[in-house]
Amino acid sequence: MDDVKQQKKTPDATKASTSLDLEKAPIDAVISKLNTNPEQGLTAAEAKQRLDKYGSNALSEKEESFAHKLLKHFTGPIAYMIEAAAIVSALIGHWEDFAIITTLLLFNVAIEVWQDRKASNALSALKKGLAPEAIAKRDGNWQNIDAATLVPGDIVKIRLGMIVPADIRLLSGDFASIDQAALTGESLPVNKKVGDEAYSGSIVKQGEMEAVVIATGSNTFFGRTAKLVANAGSASHAQKAMFQIGNFLIIIAVILATIMVAFRLYHDMVVTHTWSMHDGLSILQFVLVLLVASIPVAMPTVFSITLALGALDLSKQKAIVSKLSAIEEMAGVDILCSDKTGTLTKNQLKLGTPVLIAGKDAQDCILAGALASRSEDHDAIDTAVIDALSDTNATKAYTVQKFTPFDPVGKRSEAIITDSAGKQFMVSKGAPQVMVDLAKPAQEVVDKVNQTVSELAAKGSRALGVARSEDGGKTWSLLGILPMFDPPRDDSKATIESANAKGVKVKMITGDDTAIAIETARQLGMGTNIFTASDVFPKDMDPDNVPKAIADQIEAADGFARVFPEHKYAIVKALQQRGHIVAMTGDGVNDAPALKQANCGTAVSGATDAARGAAALILTAPGLSVINTAINEARQIFARITSYTIYRVALTMSIMFLVVISSIFLNFQPLTAVMIVVISLLDDVPIMAIAYDHTSISKQPIHWEMKKLLPLSGIIGFFSVIQSVVLLVFGFNALHHPDTYSWFSVANEAELQTIMFLQLVTGGHLLLFITRSEGWFFQRPYPAGILFGAIAVTQVIAIVMCGFGWFIKAISWEMVALVCLYDVIWMFIIDAIRQVSDKMINHRSEQHKKSIATVNTPLNPATKI
């Protein structure tokens, strides 16, 4: 009995050669292996014993306390840095800083807790898809039981409207039509007969049958999907970026602080012999304040606010964001794996032009098919035939005397009809081969039907035969063949073309037939290199570790058909492991693992709760057109975050290097501790307005490239240091040689500190105008009004503080104007340096990529040495 569990477990559990495949083995062998009796079912004692052995027929989920979840959000590199800043602020008595930093930390945690709550909804939604009750035969009697108590070997009954309670093999009954679209992605209910398998969580649409349970709980098809959902998830690139940026700044700060402390100790203890405990505490306080200023406390908050505002804009476009980091990820998406049914297509069967055999005209053929249909059954095929009538009232002139619905055994429906004149006739529709057998036409007609069906199948269309009898069913006339297909959405082709123009490759991932997928791709102008999943993926393959040969095929393919949940998950993960940033769209339970694993999982309109719970982006309008809007919005947001990051790194470097250089070479402290704190506040809080800025939209996917971003930040920071040091040297010389520098009036060291404070605030904030633009700072796109206003307000605050002497030593208004003019001149210099540096870094990066590509390109066999 161990194989009951083995057949649905991980690949390692399926390797035993003696294991019987309960999904494919003959029914008699399955019954024997499960040691059950279809006539009597299991006894209560046997059921209890097996329940103890195999566990509950439910999805297992590790429970985690809210306190533990909450505590996790206070851990991690960025969180530790922010907490360190708060502790340092408290130690030195800067309670205002402590309050601001703590507020920012709690704000970040609140957003993360909210996102976690949304993400955990995926498994909860999956659980709702399980059957609450089941009809099982225990001790020879049928009884309603809790579905969670089902065990392998149980004999169960399924019927119209029921959720299949476990993975089963059908034992007896005429037929069952089961909707398993949410699990497999198939666009129509699947007709089942004796011997077929049905999956837990699928819904019975027609028929009643008896079956034997072959797998329960986590070992079912549904349970395997839930396992993938529980383990799926990719790390945010933004979190990695903040970690790298934070490390970069902290390392620089610690090195510079160490150098400064060493120099001050050497100077006070060895050179001047003036060391005292008070001096030590003063040095410690200043170093701690410098370290606090170097920590990007507001960076996570700036990121969160920028992303939240982007989410608000997307909500107006009928796209709901449940995971903020997905917006930033969307900016770098270079592959979009899209479901077909209902996403690229309308998920509405449509009739094509009928291929006439004995019918008078197309509408005559369609009318016969419509009379052999019943609208109240809401069958997709019946609805498509009825909707194809040019006269919607055409069937009202006829009376249905008897209707025999479609069944998968006879493979046709039939109706006895009376027309308005009282004449009676019969109509039937169904599989073309069945209609041929019914009509028994000449061989040339049989050949024509076979050729037509083959041509339609090659194009991905279904074929439906229609026949009519005038003599009570003794003889039949084959009227024609009705082609049926799921047409592409009106906006799909334009959406795909737009995505391709943005550097995003669209791959079709569908549970439908391969021929249907290829034809849909052809109509949409997509690539038609589409594979059947079972031909590519071995049954025992670990979806987390796809072999290189298969990963190569995934990367090269235009799509896959007949996919199962583990296939979709494996495709997404393999592409991610190849360095791609992947977006995935879907609507069913089968899509949930891939949606959660993708960098930006997108649940389309009408998606199941499980898909919506696993997705980061939820579309409320049909189709994919909003995806292009999301990509544009994401790239704008990414540009805002990048410009802020470059600005913040450059400004932090400028402050730290200025303090250390001045302390070592001039033995002068250019800023007071209060000034550093004020600069930090003026830098971070108002600059959150960058979330509203206008930015250009990249034509290609963009992502974090630290090898480009940090060097560019460093270069801008280096010349910002030069800008500050040059002014400091002028001021220092003017202080000690007033006759030589009479035009630069500095009365004392406190005034020089005020001058440096003003230069860092005004010059630092002007840096943001430089970092936000690809060209000159005065070119389009112009800054948003709220950003311009926020910077203007901080400039005014700094100028007023310096002019009136608020918290610092006042300087003359002439000196204020001179410093501001100095910063504006440097603004042009640094902008020119930024543009040259940006081009050089980009050129070097492209050369590096080309060299890697050359090394990795295999030699032509004819040119090998």
PDB file of N, CA and C in Angstrom, residues 753-814:
ATOM      1  N   GLN A 753      31.177  77.073   9.554  1.00  0.00           N
ATOM      2  CA  GLN A 753      30.338  75.881   9.670  1.00  0.00           C
ATOM      3  C   GLN A 753      28.955  76.129   9.052  1.00  0.00           C
ATOM      4  N   THR A 754      28.416  77.333   9.270  1.00  0.00           N
ATOM      5  CA  THR A 754      27.116  77.670   8.683  1.00  0.00           C
ATOM      6  C   THR A 754      27.202  77.697   7.159  1.00  0.00           C
ATOM      7  N   ILE A 755      28.307  78.249   6.645  1.00  0.00           N
ATOM      8  CA  ILE A 755      28.495  78.290   5.185  1.00  0.00           C
ATOM      9  C   ILE A 755      28.502  76.877   4.609  1.00  0.00           C
ATOM     10  N   MET A 756      29.235  75.966   5.287  1.00  0.00           N
ATOM     11  CA  MET A 756      29.308  74.589   4.791  1.00  0.00           C
ATOM     12  C   MET A 756      27.947  73.887   4.912  1.00  0.00           C
ATOM     13  N   PHE A 757      27.228  74.194   5.970  1.00  0.00           N
ATOM     14  CA  PHE A 757      25.873  73.635   6.133  1.00  0.00           C
ATOM     15  C   PHE A 757      24.970  74.069   4.980  1.00  0.00           C
ATOM     16  N   LEU A 758      25.009  75.353   4.649  1.00  0.00           N
ATOM     17  CA  LEU A 758      24.179  75.874   3.563  1.00  0.00           C
ATOM     18  C   LEU A 758      24.585  75.266   2.224  1.00  0.00           C
ATOM     19  N   GLN A 759      25.894  75.144   2.015  1.00  0.00           N
ATOM     20  CA  GLN A 759      26.351  74.575   0.743  1.00  0.00           C
ATOM     21  C   GLN A 759      25.900  73.130   0.583  1.00  0.00           C
ATOM     22  N   LEU A 760      25.964  72.349   1.636  1.00  0.00           N
ATOM     23  CA  LEU A 760      25.573  70.944   1.549  1.00  0.00           C
ATOM     24  C   LEU A 760      24.072  70.786   1.330  1.00  0.00           C
ATOM     25  N   VAL A 761      23.265  71.651   1.952  1.00  0.00           N
ATOM     26  CA  VAL A 761      21.813  71.541   1.775  1.00  0.00           C
ATOM     27  C   VAL A 761      21.412  71.993   0.371  1.00  0.00           C
ATOM     28  N   THR A 762      21.830  73.184  -0.027  1.00  0.00           N
ATOM     29  CA  THR A 762      21.413  73.701  -1.340  1.00  0.00           C
ATOM     30  C   THR A 762      22.055  72.891  -2.462  1.00  0.00           C
ATOM     31  N   GLY A 763      23.381  72.674  -2.387  1.00  0.00           N
ATOM     32  CA  GLY A 763      24.063  71.899  -3.422  1.00  0.00           C
ATOM     33  C   GLY A 763      23.593  70.463  -3.455  1.00  0.00           C
ATOM     34  N   GLY A 764      23.347  69.890  -2.276  1.00  0.00           N
ATOM     35  CA  GLY A 764      22.896  68.506  -2.213  1.00  0.00           C
ATOM     36  C   GLY A 764      21.542  68.305  -2.861  1.00  0.00           C
ATOM     37  N   HIS A 765      20.616  69.244  -2.598  1.00  0.00           N
ATOM     38  CA  HIS A 765      19.283  69.081  -3.166  1.00  0.00           C
ATOM     39  C   HIS A 765      19.249  69.387  -4.661  1.00  0.00           C
ATOM     40  N   LEU A 766      20.154  70.232  -5.116  1.00  0.00           N
ATOM     41  CA  LEU A 766      20.245  70.460  -6.560  1.00  0.00           C
ATOM     42  C   LEU A 766      20.752  69.212  -7.277  1.00  0.00           C
ATOM     43  N   LEU A 767      21.461  68.344  -6.536  1.00  0.00           N
ATOM     44  CA  LEU A 767      21.918  67.085  -7.113  1.00  0.00           C
ATOM     45  C   LEU A 767      20.755  66.245  -7.631  1.00  0.00           C
ATOM     46  N   LEU A 768      19.617  66.343  -6.951  1.00  0.00           N
ATOM     47  CA  LEU A 768      18.477  65.526  -7.347  1.00  0.00           C
ATOM     48  C   LEU A 768      17.984  65.896  -8.741  1.00  0.00           C
ATOM     49  N   PHE A 769      18.067  67.170  -9.107  1.00  0.00           N
ATOM     50  CA  PHE A 769      17.699  67.587 -10.465  1.00  0.00           C
ATOM     51  C   PHE A 769      18.644  66.948 -11.491  1.00  0.00           C
ATOM     52  N   ILE A 770      19.887  66.692 -11.071  1.00  0.00           N
ATOM     53  CA  ILE A 770      20.872  66.085 -11.970  1.00  0.00           C
ATOM     54  C   ILE A 770      20.637  64.581 -12.098  1.00  0.00           C
ATOM     55  N   THR A 771      20.435  63.911 -10.977  1.00  0.00           N
ATOM     56  CA  THR A 771      20.321  62.456 -10.999  1.00  0.00           C
ATOM     57  C   THR A 771      19.001  61.976 -11.614  1.00  0.00           C
ATOM     58  N   ARG A 772      17.977  62.824 -11.666  1.00  0.00           N
ATOM     59  CA  ARG A 772      16.663  62.395 -12.181  1.00  0.00           C
ATOM     60  C   ARG A 772      16.578  62.457 -13.699  1.00  0.00           C
ATOM     61  N   SER A 773      17.573  63.040 -14.339  1.00  0.00           N
ATOM     62  CA  SER A 773      17.491  63.273 -15.777  1.00  0.00           C
ATOM     63  C   SER A 773      18.575  62.502 -16.521  1.00  0.00           C
ATOM     64  N   GLU A 774      18.228  62.035 -17.744  1.00  0.00           N
ATOM     65  CA  GLU A 774      19.221  61.361 -18.577  1.00  0.00           C
ATOM     66  C   GLU A 774      20.069  62.363 -19.344  1.00  0.00           C
ATOM     67  N   GLY A 775      19.466  63.484 -19.737  1.00  0.00           N
ATOM     68  CA  GLY A 775      20.197  64.542 -20.430  1.00  0.00           C
ATOM     69  C   GLY A 775      20.534  65.657 -19.449  1.00  0.00           C
ATOM     70  N   TRP A 776      20.560  66.902 -19.950  1.00  0.00           N
ATOM     71  CA  TRP A 776      20.781  68.047 -19.071  1.00  0.00           C
ATOM     72  C   TRP A 776      19.593  68.234 -18.144  1.00  0.00           C
ATOM     73  N   PHE A 777      19.862  68.718 -16.945  1.00  0.00           N
ATOM     74  CA  PHE A 777      18.816  68.821 -15.926  1.00  0.00           C
ATOM     75  C   PHE A 777      17.692  69.772 -16.319  1.00  0.00           C
ATOM     76  N   PHE A 778      17.965  70.677 -17.276  1.00  0.00           N
ATOM     77  CA  PHE A 778      16.943  71.643 -17.653  1.00  0.00           C
ATOM     78  C   PHE A 778      16.112  71.166 -18.855  1.00  0.00           C
ATOM     79  N   GLN A 779      16.355  69.926 -19.304  1.00  0.00           N
ATOM     80  CA  GLN A 779      15.597  69.387 -20.422  1.00  0.00           C
ATOM     81  C   GLN A 779      14.420  68.550 -19.930  1.00  0.00           C
ATOM     82  N   ARG A 780      13.485  68.252 -20.850  1.00  0.00           N
ATOM     83  CA  ARG A 780      12.344  67.396 -20.498  1.00  0.00           C
ATOM     84  C   ARG A 780      12.820  65.968 -20.202  1.00  0.00           C
ATOM     85  N   PRO A 781      12.045  65.247 -19.379  1.00  0.00           N
ATOM     86  CA  PRO A 781      10.821  65.662 -18.670  1.00  0.00           C
ATOM     87  C   PRO A 781      11.152  66.551 -17.473  1.00  0.00           C
ATOM     88  N   TYR A 782      10.356  67.613 -17.308  1.00  0.00           N
ATOM     89  CA  TYR A 782      10.576  68.544 -16.209  1.00  0.00           C
ATOM     90  C   TYR A 782      10.131  67.927 -14.888  1.00  0.00           C
ATOM     91  N   PRO A 783      10.694  68.388 -13.772  1.00  0.00           N
ATOM     92  CA  PRO A 783      10.287  67.850 -12.461  1.00  0.00           C
ATOM     93  C   PRO A 783       8.801  68.096 -12.203  1.00  0.00           C
ATOM     94  N   ALA A 784       8.195  67.168 -11.472  1.00  0.00           N
ATOM     95  CA  ALA A 784       6.801  67.358 -11.064  1.00  0.00           C
ATOM     96  C   ALA A 784       6.723  68.545 -10.115  1.00  0.00           C
ATOM     97  N   GLY A 785       5.586  69.222 -10.139  1.00  0.00           N
ATOM     98  CA  GLY A 785       5.421  70.410  -9.308  1.00  0.00           C
ATOM     99  C   GLY A 785       5.646  70.137  -7.840  1.00  0.00           C
ATOM    100  N   ILE A 786       5.155  68.999  -7.345  1.00  0.00           N
ATOM    101  CA  ILE A 786       5.284  68.698  -5.918  1.00  0.00           C
ATOM    102  C   ILE A 786       6.749  68.441  -5.541  1.00  0.00           C
ATOM    103  N   LEU A 787       7.527  67.833  -6.451  1.00  0.00           N
ATOM    104  CA  LEU A 787       8.945  67.613  -6.177  1.00  0.00           C
ATOM    105  C   LEU A 787       9.699  68.938  -6.182  1.00  0.00           C
ATOM    106  N   PHE A 788       9.433  69.756  -7.183  1.00  0.00           N
ATOM    107  CA  PHE A 788      10.087  71.060  -7.265  1.00  0.00           C
ATOM    108  C   PHE A 788       9.757  71.881  -6.021  1.00  0.00           C
ATOM    109  N   GLY A 789       8.487  71.831  -5.629  1.00  0.00           N
ATOM    110  CA  GLY A 789       8.062  72.591  -4.453  1.00  0.00           C
ATOM    111  C   GLY A 789       8.722  72.091  -3.179  1.00  0.00           C
ATOM    112  N   ALA A 790       8.841  70.767  -3.040  1.00  0.00           N
ATOM    113  CA  ALA A 790       9.453  70.197  -1.841  1.00  0.00           C
ATOM    114  C   ALA A 790      10.914  70.619  -1.725  1.00  0.00           C
ATOM    115  N   ILE A 791      11.638  70.581  -2.848  1.00  0.00           N
ATOM    116  CA  ILE A 791      13.047  70.993  -2.826  1.00  0.00           C
ATOM    117  C   ILE A 791      13.155  72.487  -2.547  1.00  0.00           C
ATOM    118  N   ALA A 792      12.275  73.265  -3.167  1.00  0.00           N
ATOM    119  CA  ALA A 792      12.284  74.716  -2.937  1.00  0.00           C
ATOM    120  C   ALA A 792      12.049  75.039  -1.464  1.00  0.00           C
ATOM    121  N   VAL A 793      11.132  74.307  -0.829  1.00  0.00           N
ATOM    122  CA  VAL A 793      10.830  74.557   0.588  1.00  0.00           C
ATOM    123  C   VAL A 793      12.047  74.251   1.454  1.00  0.00           C
ATOM    124  N   THR A 794      12.742  73.132   1.191  1.00  0.00           N
ATOM    125  CA  THR A 794      13.921  72.800   1.997  1.00  0.00           C
ATOM    126  C   THR A 794      15.038  73.823   1.772  1.00  0.00           C
ATOM    127  N   GLN A 795      15.148  74.325   0.550  1.00  0.00           N
ATOM    128  CA  GLN A 795      16.156  75.356   0.276  1.00  0.00           C
ATOM    129  C   GLN A 795      15.840  76.623   1.082  1.00  0.00           C
ATOM    130  N   VAL A 796      14.574  77.011   1.072  1.00  0.00           N
ATOM    131  CA  VAL A 796      14.155  78.212   1.794  1.00  0.00           C
ATOM    132  C   VAL A 796      14.404  78.041   3.285  1.00  0.00           C
ATOM    133  N   ILE A 797      14.067  76.849   3.819  1.00  0.00           N
ATOM    134  CA  ILE A 797      14.283  76.606   5.255  1.00  0.00           C
ATOM    135  C   ILE A 797      15.761  76.760   5.598  1.00  0.00           C
ATOM    136  N   ALA A 798      16.638  76.160   4.780  1.00  0.00           N
ATOM    137  CA  ALA A 798      18.075  76.248   5.039  1.00  0.00           C
ATOM    138  C   ALA A 798      18.565  77.694   4.945  1.00  0.00           C
ATOM    139  N   ILE A 799      18.086  78.412   3.920  1.00  0.00           N
ATOM    140  CA  ILE A 799      18.509  79.818   3.738  1.00  0.00           C
ATOM    141  C   ILE A 799      18.059  80.672   4.908  1.00  0.00           C
ATOM    142  N   VAL A 800      16.825  80.496   5.330  1.00  0.00           N
ATOM    143  CA  VAL A 800      16.294  81.282   6.464  1.00  0.00           C
ATOM    144  C   VAL A 800      17.049  80.945   7.747  1.00  0.00           C
ATOM    145  N   MET A 801      17.354  79.660   7.964  1.00  0.00           N
ATOM    146  CA  MET A 801      18.123  79.268   9.151  1.00  0.00           C
ATOM    147  C   MET A 801      19.473  79.969   9.174  1.00  0.00           C
ATOM    148  N   CYS A 802      20.113  80.032   7.997  1.00  0.00           N
ATOM    149  CA  CYS A 802      21.450  80.642   7.922  1.00  0.00           C
ATOM    150  C   CYS A 802      21.374  82.167   8.022  1.00  0.00           C
ATOM    151  N   GLY A 803      20.361  82.771   7.397  1.00  0.00           N
ATOM    152  CA  GLY A 803      20.246  84.219   7.396  1.00  0.00           C
ATOM    153  C   GLY A 803      19.837  84.786   8.747  1.00  0.00           C
ATOM    154  N   PHE A 804      18.943  84.061   9.437  1.00  0.00           N
ATOM    155  CA  PHE A 804      18.450  84.568  10.731  1.00  0.00           C
ATOM    156  C   PHE A 804      19.113  83.898  11.932  1.00  0.00           C
ATOM    157  N   GLY A 805      19.914  82.878  11.672  1.00  0.00           N
ATOM    158  CA  GLY A 805      20.632  82.247  12.780  1.00  0.00           C
ATOM    159  C   GLY A 805      19.771  81.348  13.640  1.00  0.00           C
ATOM    160  N   TRP A 806      18.879  80.596  13.016  1.00  0.00           N
ATOM    161  CA  TRP A 806      18.046  79.651  13.783  1.00  0.00           C
ATOM    162  C   TRP A 806      18.854  78.384  14.060  1.00  0.00           C
ATOM    163  N   PHE A 807      19.126  78.076  15.328  1.00  0.00           N
ATOM    164  CA  PHE A 807      19.855  76.889  15.785  1.00  0.00           C
ATOM    165  C   PHE A 807      21.334  76.895  15.381  1.00  0.00           C
ATOM    166  N   ILE A 808      21.739  77.826  14.515  1.00  0.00           N
ATOM    167  CA  ILE A 808      23.128  77.894  14.067  1.00  0.00           C
ATOM    168  C   ILE A 808      23.554  79.367  14.008  1.00  0.00           C
ATOM    169  N   LYS A 809      24.835  79.613  13.768  1.00  0.00           N
ATOM    170  CA  LYS A 809      25.363  80.977  13.683  1.00  0.00           C
ATOM    171  C   LYS A 809      24.916  81.641  12.391  1.00  0.00           C
ATOM    172  N   ALA A 810      24.389  82.865  12.473  1.00  0.00           N
ATOM    173  CA  ALA A 810      23.908  83.575  11.288  1.00  0.00           C
ATOM    174  C   ALA A 810      25.080  84.063  10.439  1.00  0.00           C
ATOM    175  N   ILE A 811      24.849  84.115   9.098  1.00  0.00           N
ATOM    176  CA  ILE A 811      25.813  84.719   8.167  1.00  0.00           C
ATOM    177  C   ILE A 811      25.082  85.802   7.378  1.00  0.00           C
ATOM    178  N   SER A 812      25.860  86.635   6.677  1.00  0.00           N
ATOM    179  CA  SER A 812      25.250  87.744   5.938  1.00  0.00           C
ATOM    180  C   SER A 812      24.441  87.227   4.755  1.00  0.00           C
ATOM    181  N   TRP A 813      23.454  88.019   4.333  1.00  0.00           N
ATOM    182  CA  TRP A 813      22.637  87.627   3.180  1.00  0.00           C
ATOM    183  C   TRP A 813      23.471  87.624   1.897  1.00  0.00           C
ATOM    184  N   GLU A 814      24.527  88.502   1.863  1.00  0.00           N
ATOM    185  CA  GLU A 814      25.414  88.477   0.703  1.00  0.00           C
ATOM    186  C   GLU A 814      26.137  87.136   0.601  1.00  0.00           C
TER     187      GLU A 814
END
